[in-house]
Amino acid sequence: MKIYFYCDIELPNYKDNPSAYSYLHGRHSATGYYYWILKNHNVDVHIAHTKEQLSDADVVIFHYDNATDVVPLNCKKIQVVTDRPYIEGCDFYIAANKSILTPKIDIDVVNRYGLENTANTWLDNKDKWYFIHYPPTFGIKKCTPQFPPRNFKFVGRQHTMMLGMISQRFIKKCAEYNINLQYDFVNDGNDGTEDVYFCVRNINCQGKHTGLECNAGKFGHRTANRLYQAWYMNTPGIFNLSPEMSVLRETELDFLIANNKEEFLEQAIRLQNNKDLFYAMIENGNTKNDINPYSNIEIVVDQWINIFAKCYE
């Protein structure tokens, strides 16, 4: 069986050339990262950059933006569903949000996002959907956070961050409490100096490019990737209470909740004033290694191997 990941740009293999690794946008990250991981763990997969290269494919893993090239093919199709609608007729669908299949009915999440998004009542053909961790970011560094925490870091795309969080007025206000807000909107990794990791996102029900509601749930395209990073980095985390986060939150030691800039500042001050809480959150993150793909990439490899096995059934 010949299995292809369809990624319509040429990609280096970061095992052979680690310095060539760079952030991939949108549809490229949804397929290219997974290919790299599996190829470098001796899984028999291939990558195609043009539809012509798919002529001998038995299985194609693709992103919504490349659907017109893949849908007409006479092979098994696996769509990695991100912030785009799912394509009818695929054999399997991959979601990087665990709450898609195992939702946690949290009253605060229901009040904020609605029952439809919390319980995923929109989900059809549930037996075709599978959870696979979002590909871990290459080069995430361990940290040695200091108490009281000073360096509070966000890494990611600027359009996902709540606007009030990045205003100079708010940054200066935080500085009055010795809270140094650091933003990296270019890279996808950290530098190892972080004391606290955070992400307070916008609420957005629509896919950025299509303008359509995301059929992975209105919030289903979001992943808990930043939380897994915080656990791996040894830093406390401050995040929105959204479905993909709520499903992983057993106690506040997993992460502190902030759905706006006021709540963020309140939680940041709590961490500065509560040494026991600060170090308990760090220790708690260290207990998550068995479910954290940053600690064990084989988790992701095994998830894909399980899907491929189903393609033989």
PDB file of C-alpha atoms in Angstrom:
ATOM      1  CA  MET A   1       0.000   0.000   0.000  1.00  0.00           C
ATOM      2  CA  LYS A   2       1.447   3.353  -1.045  1.00  0.00           C
ATOM      3  CA  ILE A   3       0.603   6.193   1.340  1.00  0.00           C
ATOM      4  CA  TYR A   4       1.111   9.815   0.326  1.00  0.00           C
ATOM      5  CA  PHE A   5       0.970  13.093   2.193  1.00  0.00           C
ATOM      6  CA  TYR A   6      -0.023  15.797  -0.283  1.00  0.00           C
ATOM      7  CA  CYS A   7       1.850  19.077   0.296  1.00  0.00           C
ATOM      8  CA  ASP A   8       2.013  21.419  -2.663  1.00  0.00           C
ATOM      9  CA  ILE A   9       5.420  22.925  -1.881  1.00  0.00           C
ATOM     10  CA  GLU A  10       8.857  21.328  -1.967  1.00  0.00           C
ATOM     11  CA  LEU A  11      10.019  20.453   1.542  1.00  0.00           C
ATOM     12  CA  PRO A  12      13.420  19.537   2.932  1.00  0.00           C
ATOM     13  CA  ASN A  13      13.646  16.623   5.314  1.00  0.00           C
ATOM     14  CA  TYR A  14      14.710  17.977   8.685  1.00  0.00           C
ATOM     15  CA  LYS A  15      16.445  14.768   9.709  1.00  0.00           C
ATOM     16  CA  ASP A  16      18.919  15.216   6.860  1.00  0.00           C
ATOM     17  CA  ASN A  17      19.062  18.993   7.074  1.00  0.00           C
ATOM     18  CA  PRO A  18      17.840  20.282  10.467  1.00  0.00           C
ATOM     19  CA  SER A  19      18.845  23.869   9.706  1.00  0.00           C
ATOM     20  CA  ALA A  20      16.359  23.883   6.830  1.00  0.00           C
ATOM     21  CA  TYR A  21      13.432  23.484   9.215  1.00  0.00           C
ATOM     22  CA  SER A  22      11.139  26.491   9.177  1.00  0.00           C
ATOM     23  CA  TYR A  23       7.598  27.355  10.151  1.00  0.00           C
ATOM     24  CA  LEU A  24       5.028  26.032   7.698  1.00  0.00           C
ATOM     25  CA  HIS A  25       1.773  27.878   7.127  1.00  0.00           C
ATOM     26  CA  GLY A  26      -1.740  26.455   6.954  1.00  0.00           C
ATOM     27  CA  ARG A  27      -2.206  23.474   4.687  1.00  0.00           C
ATOM     28  CA  HIS A  28       1.541  22.840   4.540  1.00  0.00           C
ATOM     29  CA  SER A  29       1.867  22.357   8.285  1.00  0.00           C
ATOM     30  CA  ALA A  30      -1.172  20.056   8.333  1.00  0.00           C
ATOM     31  CA  THR A  31       0.558  17.570   6.037  1.00  0.00           C
ATOM     32  CA  GLY A  32       4.272  18.417   5.819  1.00  0.00           C
ATOM     33  CA  TYR A  33       4.995  18.177   9.547  1.00  0.00           C
ATOM     34  CA  TYR A  34       3.303  14.797   9.859  1.00  0.00           C
ATOM     35  CA  TYR A  35       5.225  13.458   6.879  1.00  0.00           C
ATOM     36  CA  TRP A  36       8.549  14.564   8.388  1.00  0.00           C
ATOM     37  CA  ILE A  37       7.786  12.883  11.704  1.00  0.00           C
ATOM     38  CA  LEU A  38       6.721   9.561  10.179  1.00  0.00           C
ATOM     39  CA  LYS A  39       9.473   9.449   7.572  1.00  0.00           C
ATOM     40  CA  ASN A  40      12.085  10.000  10.249  1.00  0.00           C
ATOM     41  CA  HIS A  41      10.646   7.136  12.286  1.00  0.00           C
ATOM     42  CA  ASN A  42      10.956   4.665   9.429  1.00  0.00           C
ATOM     43  CA  VAL A  43       7.272   4.587   8.531  1.00  0.00           C
ATOM     44  CA  ASP A  44       6.749   3.799   4.849  1.00  0.00           C
ATOM     45  CA  VAL A  45       5.161   7.056   3.677  1.00  0.00           C
ATOM     46  CA  HIS A  46       5.726   9.336   0.707  1.00  0.00           C
ATOM     47  CA  ILE A  47       5.175  12.981  -0.087  1.00  0.00           C
ATOM     48  CA  ALA A  48       3.674  14.446  -3.261  1.00  0.00           C
ATOM     49  CA  HIS A  49       3.979  18.068  -4.335  1.00  0.00           C
ATOM     50  CA  THR A  50       1.760  17.846  -7.448  1.00  0.00           C
ATOM     51  CA  LYS A  51      -1.412  15.906  -8.215  1.00  0.00           C
ATOM     52  CA  GLU A  52       0.413  14.087 -11.003  1.00  0.00           C
ATOM     53  CA  GLN A  53       2.648  12.469  -8.371  1.00  0.00           C
ATOM     54  CA  LEU A  54      -0.417  10.846  -6.799  1.00  0.00           C
ATOM     55  CA  SER A  55      -1.126   8.549  -9.753  1.00  0.00           C
ATOM     56  CA  ASP A  56      -0.052   5.397  -7.875  1.00  0.00           C
ATOM     57  CA  ALA A  57      -1.439   6.373  -4.471  1.00  0.00           C
ATOM     58  CA  ASP A  58      -3.491   3.924  -2.427  1.00  0.00           C
ATOM     59  CA  VAL A  59      -4.004   6.424   0.397  1.00  0.00           C
ATOM     60  CA  VAL A  60      -3.732  10.236   0.297  1.00  0.00           C
ATOM     61  CA  ILE A  61      -3.627  12.489   3.366  1.00  0.00           C
ATOM     62  CA  PHE A  62      -4.615  16.030   2.410  1.00  0.00           C
ATOM     63  CA  HIS A  63      -5.799  19.448   3.540  1.00  0.00           C
ATOM     64  CA  TYR A  64      -9.053  21.147   2.500  1.00  0.00           C
ATOM     65  CA  ASP A  65      -7.246  23.663   0.291  1.00  0.00           C
ATOM     66  CA  ASN A  66      -5.995  20.811  -1.920  1.00  0.00           C
ATOM     67  CA  ALA A  67      -9.312  18.978  -2.110  1.00  0.00           C
ATOM     68  CA  THR A  68      -9.915  19.642  -5.826  1.00  0.00           C
ATOM     69  CA  ASP A  69      -6.748  17.683  -6.635  1.00  0.00           C
ATOM     70  CA  VAL A  70      -7.540  14.776  -4.322  1.00  0.00           C
ATOM     71  CA  VAL A  71     -11.307  14.202  -4.325  1.00  0.00           C
ATOM     72  CA  PRO A  72     -11.466  12.818  -7.919  1.00  0.00           C
ATOM     73  CA  LEU A  73      -8.794  10.196  -7.158  1.00  0.00           C
ATOM     74  CA  ASN A  74      -9.755   6.537  -6.874  1.00  0.00           C
ATOM     75  CA  CYS A  75      -8.040   5.812  -3.559  1.00  0.00           C
ATOM     76  CA  LYS A  76      -8.628   6.082   0.165  1.00  0.00           C
ATOM     77  CA  LYS A  77      -8.682   9.670   1.387  1.00  0.00           C
ATOM     78  CA  ILE A  78      -7.796  11.034   4.815  1.00  0.00           C
ATOM     79  CA  GLN A  79      -8.492  14.708   5.475  1.00  0.00           C
ATOM     80  CA  VAL A  80      -6.593  16.564   8.172  1.00  0.00           C
ATOM     81  CA  VAL A  81      -9.364  18.884   9.355  1.00  0.00           C
ATOM     82  CA  THR A  82      -8.079  22.197  10.645  1.00  0.00           C
ATOM     83  CA  ASP A  83     -10.000  25.483  10.321  1.00  0.00           C
ATOM     84  CA  ARG A  84     -11.756  24.436   7.114  1.00  0.00           C
ATOM     85  CA  PRO A  85     -14.957  22.462   6.445  1.00  0.00           C
ATOM     86  CA  TYR A  86     -14.635  18.713   6.170  1.00  0.00           C
ATOM     87  CA  ILE A  87     -15.064  17.156   2.737  1.00  0.00           C
ATOM     88  CA  GLU A  88     -17.906  14.671   2.386  1.00  0.00           C
ATOM     89  CA  GLY A  89     -16.965  11.171   1.300  1.00  0.00           C
ATOM     90  CA  CYS A  90     -13.523  10.772   2.854  1.00  0.00           C
ATOM     91  CA  ASP A  91     -12.606   7.494   4.474  1.00  0.00           C
ATOM     92  CA  PHE A  92     -11.205   9.104   7.617  1.00  0.00           C
ATOM     93  CA  TYR A  93     -10.941  12.533   9.244  1.00  0.00           C
ATOM     94  CA  ILE A  94      -8.109  13.622  11.530  1.00  0.00           C
ATOM     95  CA  ALA A  95      -8.677  16.212  14.265  1.00  0.00           C
ATOM     96  CA  ALA A  96      -5.888  17.534  16.494  1.00  0.00           C
ATOM     97  CA  ASN A  97      -8.440  18.470  19.149  1.00  0.00           C
ATOM     98  CA  LYS A  98      -9.148  15.654  21.610  1.00  0.00           C
ATOM     99  CA  SER A  99     -12.471  17.198  22.618  1.00  0.00           C
ATOM    100  CA  ILE A 100     -13.847  16.485  19.143  1.00  0.00           C
ATOM    101  CA  LEU A 101     -14.302  12.824  20.089  1.00  0.00           C
ATOM    102  CA  THR A 102     -14.254  12.944  23.886  1.00  0.00           C
ATOM    103  CA  PRO A 103     -15.931  16.231  24.827  1.00  0.00           C
ATOM    104  CA  LYS A 104     -15.961  17.381  28.431  1.00  0.00           C
ATOM    105  CA  ILE A 105     -19.209  19.090  29.326  1.00  0.00           C
ATOM    106  CA  ASP A 106     -17.936  21.948  31.454  1.00  0.00           C
ATOM    107  CA  ILE A 107     -20.601  24.522  32.347  1.00  0.00           C
ATOM    108  CA  ASP A 108     -18.178  27.420  31.918  1.00  0.00           C
ATOM    109  CA  VAL A 109     -17.216  26.173  28.451  1.00  0.00           C
ATOM    110  CA  VAL A 110     -20.883  25.648  27.531  1.00  0.00           C
ATOM    111  CA  ASN A 111     -21.740  29.187  28.647  1.00  0.00           C
ATOM    112  CA  ARG A 112     -18.879  30.614  26.610  1.00  0.00           C
ATOM    113  CA  TYR A 113     -18.978  28.478  23.463  1.00  0.00           C
ATOM    114  CA  GLY A 114     -22.452  26.923  23.421  1.00  0.00           C
ATOM    115  CA  LEU A 115     -23.506  23.319  23.787  1.00  0.00           C
ATOM    116  CA  GLU A 116     -23.128  22.618  20.071  1.00  0.00           C
ATOM    117  CA  ASN A 117     -19.409  23.344  20.174  1.00  0.00           C
ATOM    118  CA  THR A 118     -18.796  21.838  23.594  1.00  0.00           C
ATOM    119  CA  ALA A 119     -20.587  18.535  22.921  1.00  0.00           C
ATOM    120  CA  ASN A 120     -19.878  18.530  19.152  1.00  0.00           C
ATOM    121  CA  THR A 121     -23.507  17.784  18.317  1.00  0.00           C
ATOM    122  CA  TRP A 122     -22.726  18.713  14.695  1.00  0.00           C
ATOM    123  CA  LEU A 123     -20.398  15.713  14.246  1.00  0.00           C
ATOM    124  CA  ASP A 124     -21.535  13.192  11.624  1.00  0.00           C
ATOM    125  CA  ASN A 125     -19.984   9.785  10.935  1.00  0.00           C
ATOM    126  CA  LYS A 126     -18.178   9.792  14.255  1.00  0.00           C
ATOM    127  CA  ASP A 127     -16.646   6.397  13.500  1.00  0.00           C
ATOM    128  CA  LYS A 128     -14.621   8.048  10.724  1.00  0.00           C
ATOM    129  CA  TRP A 129     -13.027  10.639  12.997  1.00  0.00           C
ATOM    130  CA  TYR A 130      -9.773  10.136  14.902  1.00  0.00           C
ATOM    131  CA  PHE A 131      -7.737  12.273  17.246  1.00  0.00           C
ATOM    132  CA  ILE A 132      -4.056  12.714  16.419  1.00  0.00           C
ATOM    133  CA  HIS A 133      -1.880  15.185  18.262  1.00  0.00           C
ATOM    134  CA  TYR A 134      -0.877  18.259  16.319  1.00  0.00           C
ATOM    135  CA  PRO A 135       2.751  17.854  15.199  1.00  0.00           C
ATOM    136  CA  PRO A 136       5.065  19.005  17.997  1.00  0.00           C
ATOM    137  CA  THR A 137       7.021  22.130  17.164  1.00  0.00           C
ATOM    138  CA  PHE A 138      10.651  21.448  16.330  1.00  0.00           C
ATOM    139  CA  GLY A 139      13.239  22.798  18.791  1.00  0.00           C
ATOM    140  CA  ILE A 140      11.107  23.659  21.838  1.00  0.00           C
ATOM    141  CA  LYS A 141      13.540  24.297  24.708  1.00  0.00           C
ATOM    142  CA  LYS A 142      13.288  23.291  28.354  1.00  0.00           C
ATOM    143  CA  CYS A 143      13.193  26.200  30.789  1.00  0.00           C
ATOM    144  CA  THR A 144      14.369  26.834  34.328  1.00  0.00           C
ATOM    145  CA  PRO A 145      11.670  29.219  35.546  1.00  0.00           C
ATOM    146  CA  GLN A 146      12.463  31.462  38.482  1.00  0.00           C
ATOM    147  CA  PHE A 147      10.222  32.653  41.291  1.00  0.00           C
ATOM    148  CA  PRO A 148       8.795  35.203  41.343  1.00  0.00           C
ATOM    149  CA  PRO A 149       8.144  34.889  37.599  1.00  0.00           C
ATOM    150  CA  ARG A 150       9.062  37.844  35.398  1.00  0.00           C
ATOM    151  CA  ASN A 151       9.159  36.619  31.802  1.00  0.00           C
ATOM    152  CA  PHE A 152       5.692  35.816  30.435  1.00  0.00           C
ATOM    153  CA  LYS A 153       5.887  34.599  26.827  1.00  0.00           C
ATOM    154  CA  PHE A 154       3.532  34.130  23.899  1.00  0.00           C
ATOM    155  CA  VAL A 155       4.735  32.462  20.700  1.00  0.00           C
ATOM    156  CA  GLY A 156       2.397  32.256  17.742  1.00  0.00           C
ATOM    157  CA  ARG A 157       0.544  34.246  15.144  1.00  0.00           C
ATOM    158  CA  GLN A 158      -0.477  37.778  16.010  1.00  0.00           C
ATOM    159  CA  HIS A 159      -3.994  37.478  14.548  1.00  0.00           C
ATOM    160  CA  THR A 160      -4.878  34.802  17.121  1.00  0.00           C
ATOM    161  CA  MET A 161      -4.057  37.007  20.116  1.00  0.00           C
ATOM    162  CA  MET A 162      -6.714  39.171  21.754  1.00  0.00           C
ATOM    163  CA  LEU A 163      -5.955  42.742  20.659  1.00  0.00           C
ATOM    164  CA  GLY A 164      -6.083  44.201  24.150  1.00  0.00           C
ATOM    165  CA  MET A 165      -3.261  41.877  25.191  1.00  0.00           C
ATOM    166  CA  ILE A 166      -0.773  43.451  22.790  1.00  0.00           C
ATOM    167  CA  SER A 167      -1.590  47.105  23.322  1.00  0.00           C
ATOM    168  CA  GLN A 168       1.254  49.259  24.633  1.00  0.00           C
ATOM    169  CA  ARG A 169      -1.038  50.484  27.379  1.00  0.00           C
ATOM    170  CA  PHE A 170      -1.578  46.951  28.696  1.00  0.00           C
ATOM    171  CA  ILE A 171       2.085  45.991  28.311  1.00  0.00           C
ATOM    172  CA  LYS A 172       3.060  49.031  30.397  1.00  0.00           C
ATOM    173  CA  LYS A 173       0.417  48.211  33.002  1.00  0.00           C
ATOM    174  CA  CYS A 174       1.821  44.701  33.388  1.00  0.00           C
ATOM    175  CA  ALA A 175       5.341  46.117  33.663  1.00  0.00           C
ATOM    176  CA  GLU A 176       4.205  48.040  36.754  1.00  0.00           C
ATOM    177  CA  TYR A 177       3.795  44.630  38.414  1.00  0.00           C
ATOM    178  CA  ASN A 178       7.193  43.414  37.141  1.00  0.00           C
ATOM    179  CA  ILE A 179       5.423  41.278  34.538  1.00  0.00           C
ATOM    180  CA  ASN A 180       7.497  41.378  31.371  1.00  0.00           C
ATOM    181  CA  LEU A 181       5.242  40.450  28.437  1.00  0.00           C
ATOM    182  CA  GLN A 182       7.180  38.939  25.534  1.00  0.00           C
ATOM    183  CA  TYR A 183       5.631  38.265  22.128  1.00  0.00           C
ATOM    184  CA  ASP A 184       7.144  36.326  19.254  1.00  0.00           C
ATOM    185  CA  PHE A 185       4.875  36.472  16.207  1.00  0.00           C
ATOM    186  CA  VAL A 186       7.523  35.217  13.777  1.00  0.00           C
ATOM    187  CA  ASN A 187       9.003  32.010  15.144  1.00  0.00           C
ATOM    188  CA  ASP A 188       7.279  28.876  16.357  1.00  0.00           C
ATOM    189  CA  GLY A 189       9.598  27.986  19.233  1.00  0.00           C
ATOM    190  CA  ASN A 190      10.813  29.465  22.490  1.00  0.00           C
ATOM    191  CA  ASP A 191      14.252  30.626  23.666  1.00  0.00           C
ATOM    192  CA  GLY A 192      14.356  28.872  27.061  1.00  0.00           C
ATOM    193  CA  THR A 193      14.184  31.997  29.234  1.00  0.00           C
ATOM    194  CA  GLU A 194      10.453  31.817  29.921  1.00  0.00           C
ATOM    195  CA  ASP A 195       8.994  31.716  33.414  1.00  0.00           C
ATOM    196  CA  VAL A 196       5.353  31.460  32.275  1.00  0.00           C
ATOM    197  CA  TYR A 197       3.808  30.557  28.907  1.00  0.00           C
ATOM    198  CA  PHE A 198       0.448  32.043  27.903  1.00  0.00           C
ATOM    199  CA  CYS A 199      -2.080  32.408  25.130  1.00  0.00           C
ATOM    200  CA  VAL A 200      -5.279  34.447  25.424  1.00  0.00           C
ATOM    201  CA  ARG A 201      -6.945  34.035  22.060  1.00  0.00           C
ATOM    202  CA  ASN A 202      -9.662  35.787  20.130  1.00  0.00           C
ATOM    203  CA  ILE A 203     -13.011  34.056  19.853  1.00  0.00           C
ATOM    204  CA  ASN A 204     -13.473  33.406  16.151  1.00  0.00           C
ATOM    205  CA  CYS A 205     -16.125  31.114  14.740  1.00  0.00           C
ATOM    206  CA  GLN A 206     -14.963  31.334  11.143  1.00  0.00           C
ATOM    207  CA  GLY A 207     -12.105  29.961   9.129  1.00  0.00           C
ATOM    208  CA  LYS A 208      -9.743  32.822   8.365  1.00  0.00           C
ATOM    209  CA  HIS A 209      -9.366  32.030   4.663  1.00  0.00           C
ATOM    210  CA  THR A 210     -12.780  30.626   3.693  1.00  0.00           C
ATOM    211  CA  GLY A 211     -14.977  32.834   5.859  1.00  0.00           C
ATOM    212  CA  LEU A 212     -16.997  29.691   6.571  1.00  0.00           C
ATOM    213  CA  GLU A 213     -17.829  28.178   9.908  1.00  0.00           C
ATOM    214  CA  CYS A 214     -15.344  25.429  10.633  1.00  0.00           C
ATOM    215  CA  ASN A 215     -16.943  22.001  10.425  1.00  0.00           C
ATOM    216  CA  ALA A 216     -14.431  20.713  12.930  1.00  0.00           C
ATOM    217  CA  GLY A 217     -16.705  22.530  15.343  1.00  0.00           C
ATOM    218  CA  LYS A 218     -16.721  26.297  15.466  1.00  0.00           C
ATOM    219  CA  PHE A 219     -13.669  26.072  17.681  1.00  0.00           C
ATOM    220  CA  GLY A 220     -12.577  22.584  16.719  1.00  0.00           C
ATOM    221  CA  HIS A 221      -9.630  23.685  14.601  1.00  0.00           C
ATOM    222  CA  ARG A 222      -7.848  24.913  17.684  1.00  0.00           C
ATOM    223  CA  THR A 223      -5.470  22.534  19.378  1.00  0.00           C
ATOM    224  CA  ALA A 224      -3.998  22.230  22.865  1.00  0.00           C
ATOM    225  CA  ASN A 225      -0.510  22.527  21.401  1.00  0.00           C
ATOM    226  CA  ARG A 226       0.496  25.486  23.596  1.00  0.00           C
ATOM    227  CA  LEU A 227      -0.518  23.615  26.735  1.00  0.00           C
ATOM    228  CA  TYR A 228       1.580  20.591  25.783  1.00  0.00           C
ATOM    229  CA  GLN A 229       4.454  22.989  25.126  1.00  0.00           C
ATOM    230  CA  ALA A 230       4.112  24.606  28.558  1.00  0.00           C
ATOM    231  CA  TRP A 231       4.121  21.217  30.269  1.00  0.00           C
ATOM    232  CA  TYR A 232       7.228  20.184  28.336  1.00  0.00           C
ATOM    233  CA  MET A 233       9.015  23.514  28.917  1.00  0.00           C
ATOM    234  CA  ASN A 234       8.528  23.240  32.719  1.00  0.00           C
ATOM    235  CA  THR A 235       6.535  26.470  32.879  1.00  0.00           C
ATOM    236  CA  PRO A 236       3.117  27.272  34.319  1.00  0.00           C
ATOM    237  CA  GLY A 237       0.558  28.173  31.643  1.00  0.00           C
ATOM    238  CA  ILE A 238      -2.242  30.734  31.399  1.00  0.00           C
ATOM    239  CA  PHE A 239      -4.792  29.968  28.666  1.00  0.00           C
ATOM    240  CA  ASN A 240      -8.383  30.385  27.527  1.00  0.00           C
ATOM    241  CA  LEU A 241     -10.891  27.870  28.819  1.00  0.00           C
ATOM    242  CA  SER A 242     -11.890  26.551  25.398  1.00  0.00           C
ATOM    243  CA  PRO A 243     -13.036  23.016  24.467  1.00  0.00           C
ATOM    244  CA  GLU A 244      -9.616  21.706  23.431  1.00  0.00           C
ATOM    245  CA  MET A 245      -8.121  22.966  26.698  1.00  0.00           C
ATOM    246  CA  SER A 246     -11.002  22.048  28.979  1.00  0.00           C
ATOM    247  CA  VAL A 247     -10.844  18.375  28.023  1.00  0.00           C
ATOM    248  CA  LEU A 248      -7.272  18.216  29.418  1.00  0.00           C
ATOM    249  CA  ARG A 249      -7.863  20.278  32.564  1.00  0.00           C
ATOM    250  CA  GLU A 250      -8.275  18.170  35.677  1.00  0.00           C
ATOM    251  CA  THR A 251      -7.216  20.814  38.224  1.00  0.00           C
ATOM    252  CA  GLU A 252      -5.900  24.359  38.053  1.00  0.00           C
ATOM    253  CA  LEU A 253      -2.407  22.934  38.241  1.00  0.00           C
ATOM    254  CA  ASP A 254      -2.830  21.979  34.570  1.00  0.00           C
ATOM    255  CA  PHE A 255      -3.254  25.642  33.608  1.00  0.00           C
ATOM    256  CA  LEU A 256      -4.768  28.861  34.915  1.00  0.00           C
ATOM    257  CA  ILE A 257      -7.755  30.306  33.078  1.00  0.00           C
ATOM    258  CA  ALA A 258      -7.805  33.752  31.476  1.00  0.00           C
ATOM    259  CA  ASN A 259     -10.395  34.665  28.852  1.00  0.00           C
ATOM    260  CA  ASN A 260      -9.498  38.355  28.690  1.00  0.00           C
ATOM    261  CA  LYS A 261      -6.651  40.673  29.614  1.00  0.00           C
ATOM    262  CA  GLU A 262      -8.059  41.464  33.052  1.00  0.00           C
ATOM    263  CA  GLU A 263      -8.211  37.800  33.986  1.00  0.00           C
ATOM    264  CA  PHE A 264      -4.715  37.315  32.586  1.00  0.00           C
ATOM    265  CA  LEU A 265      -3.272  40.032  34.814  1.00  0.00           C
ATOM    266  CA  GLU A 266      -5.087  38.604  37.833  1.00  0.00           C
ATOM    267  CA  GLN A 267      -3.638  35.143  37.190  1.00  0.00           C
ATOM    268  CA  ALA A 268      -0.161  36.502  36.498  1.00  0.00           C
ATOM    269  CA  ILE A 269      -0.188  38.317  39.830  1.00  0.00           C
ATOM    270  CA  ARG A 270      -1.378  35.111  41.545  1.00  0.00           C
ATOM    271  CA  LEU A 271       1.671  33.278  40.191  1.00  0.00           C
ATOM    272  CA  GLN A 272       3.941  36.063  41.397  1.00  0.00           C
ATOM    273  CA  ASN A 273       2.494  35.945  44.895  1.00  0.00           C
ATOM    274  CA  ASN A 274       2.036  32.204  45.369  1.00  0.00           C
ATOM    275  CA  LYS A 275       5.278  30.256  45.353  1.00  0.00           C
ATOM    276  CA  ASP A 276       3.554  26.963  46.189  1.00  0.00           C
ATOM    277  CA  LEU A 277       1.176  27.306  43.228  1.00  0.00           C
ATOM    278  CA  PHE A 278       4.008  28.272  40.879  1.00  0.00           C
ATOM    279  CA  TYR A 279       6.160  25.238  41.624  1.00  0.00           C
ATOM    280  CA  ALA A 280       3.202  22.858  41.947  1.00  0.00           C
ATOM    281  CA  MET A 281       2.203  23.705  38.368  1.00  0.00           C
ATOM    282  CA  ILE A 282       5.745  22.979  37.163  1.00  0.00           C
ATOM    283  CA  GLU A 283       5.805  19.635  38.958  1.00  0.00           C
ATOM    284  CA  ASN A 284       2.355  18.766  37.618  1.00  0.00           C
ATOM    285  CA  GLY A 285       3.535  19.324  34.041  1.00  0.00           C
ATOM    286  CA  ASN A 286       6.280  16.770  34.612  1.00  0.00           C
ATOM    287  CA  THR A 287       3.634  14.118  35.363  1.00  0.00           C
ATOM    288  CA  LYS A 288       2.149  14.495  31.865  1.00  0.00           C
ATOM    289  CA  ASN A 289       5.001  12.905  29.916  1.00  0.00           C
ATOM    290  CA  ASP A 290       3.005   9.803  29.025  1.00  0.00           C
ATOM    291  CA  ILE A 291       0.381  11.877  27.161  1.00  0.00           C
ATOM    292  CA  ASN A 292       2.630  14.671  25.895  1.00  0.00           C
ATOM    293  CA  PRO A 293       3.945  14.333  22.324  1.00  0.00           C
ATOM    294  CA  TYR A 294       6.700  16.834  23.141  1.00  0.00           C
ATOM    295  CA  SER A 295       8.044  14.336  25.655  1.00  0.00           C
ATOM    296  CA  ASN A 296       7.483  11.328  23.422  1.00  0.00           C
ATOM    297  CA  ILE A 297       7.004  11.824  19.677  1.00  0.00           C
ATOM    298  CA  GLU A 298       6.268   8.109  19.342  1.00  0.00           C
ATOM    299  CA  ILE A 299       2.752   8.949  20.557  1.00  0.00           C
ATOM    300  CA  VAL A 300       2.069  10.689  17.238  1.00  0.00           C
ATOM    301  CA  VAL A 301       3.765   7.955  15.225  1.00  0.00           C
ATOM    302  CA  ASP A 302       1.632   5.263  16.873  1.00  0.00           C
ATOM    303  CA  GLN A 303      -1.555   7.246  16.267  1.00  0.00           C
ATOM    304  CA  TRP A 304      -0.838   7.406  12.536  1.00  0.00           C
ATOM    305  CA  ILE A 305       0.149   3.738  12.341  1.00  0.00           C
ATOM    306  CA  ASN A 306      -3.229   2.905  13.876  1.00  0.00           C
ATOM    307  CA  ILE A 307      -5.004   4.879  11.131  1.00  0.00           C
ATOM    308  CA  PHE A 308      -2.969   3.251   8.392  1.00  0.00           C
ATOM    309  CA  ALA A 309      -3.866  -0.181   9.759  1.00  0.00           C
ATOM    310  CA  LYS A 310      -7.529   0.705   9.343  1.00  0.00           C
ATOM    311  CA  CYS A 311      -6.891   1.483   5.685  1.00  0.00           C
ATOM    312  CA  TYR A 312      -6.078  -2.216   5.199  1.00  0.00           C
ATOM    313  CA  GLU A 313      -9.393  -3.354   6.721  1.00  0.00           C
TER     314      GLU A 313
END
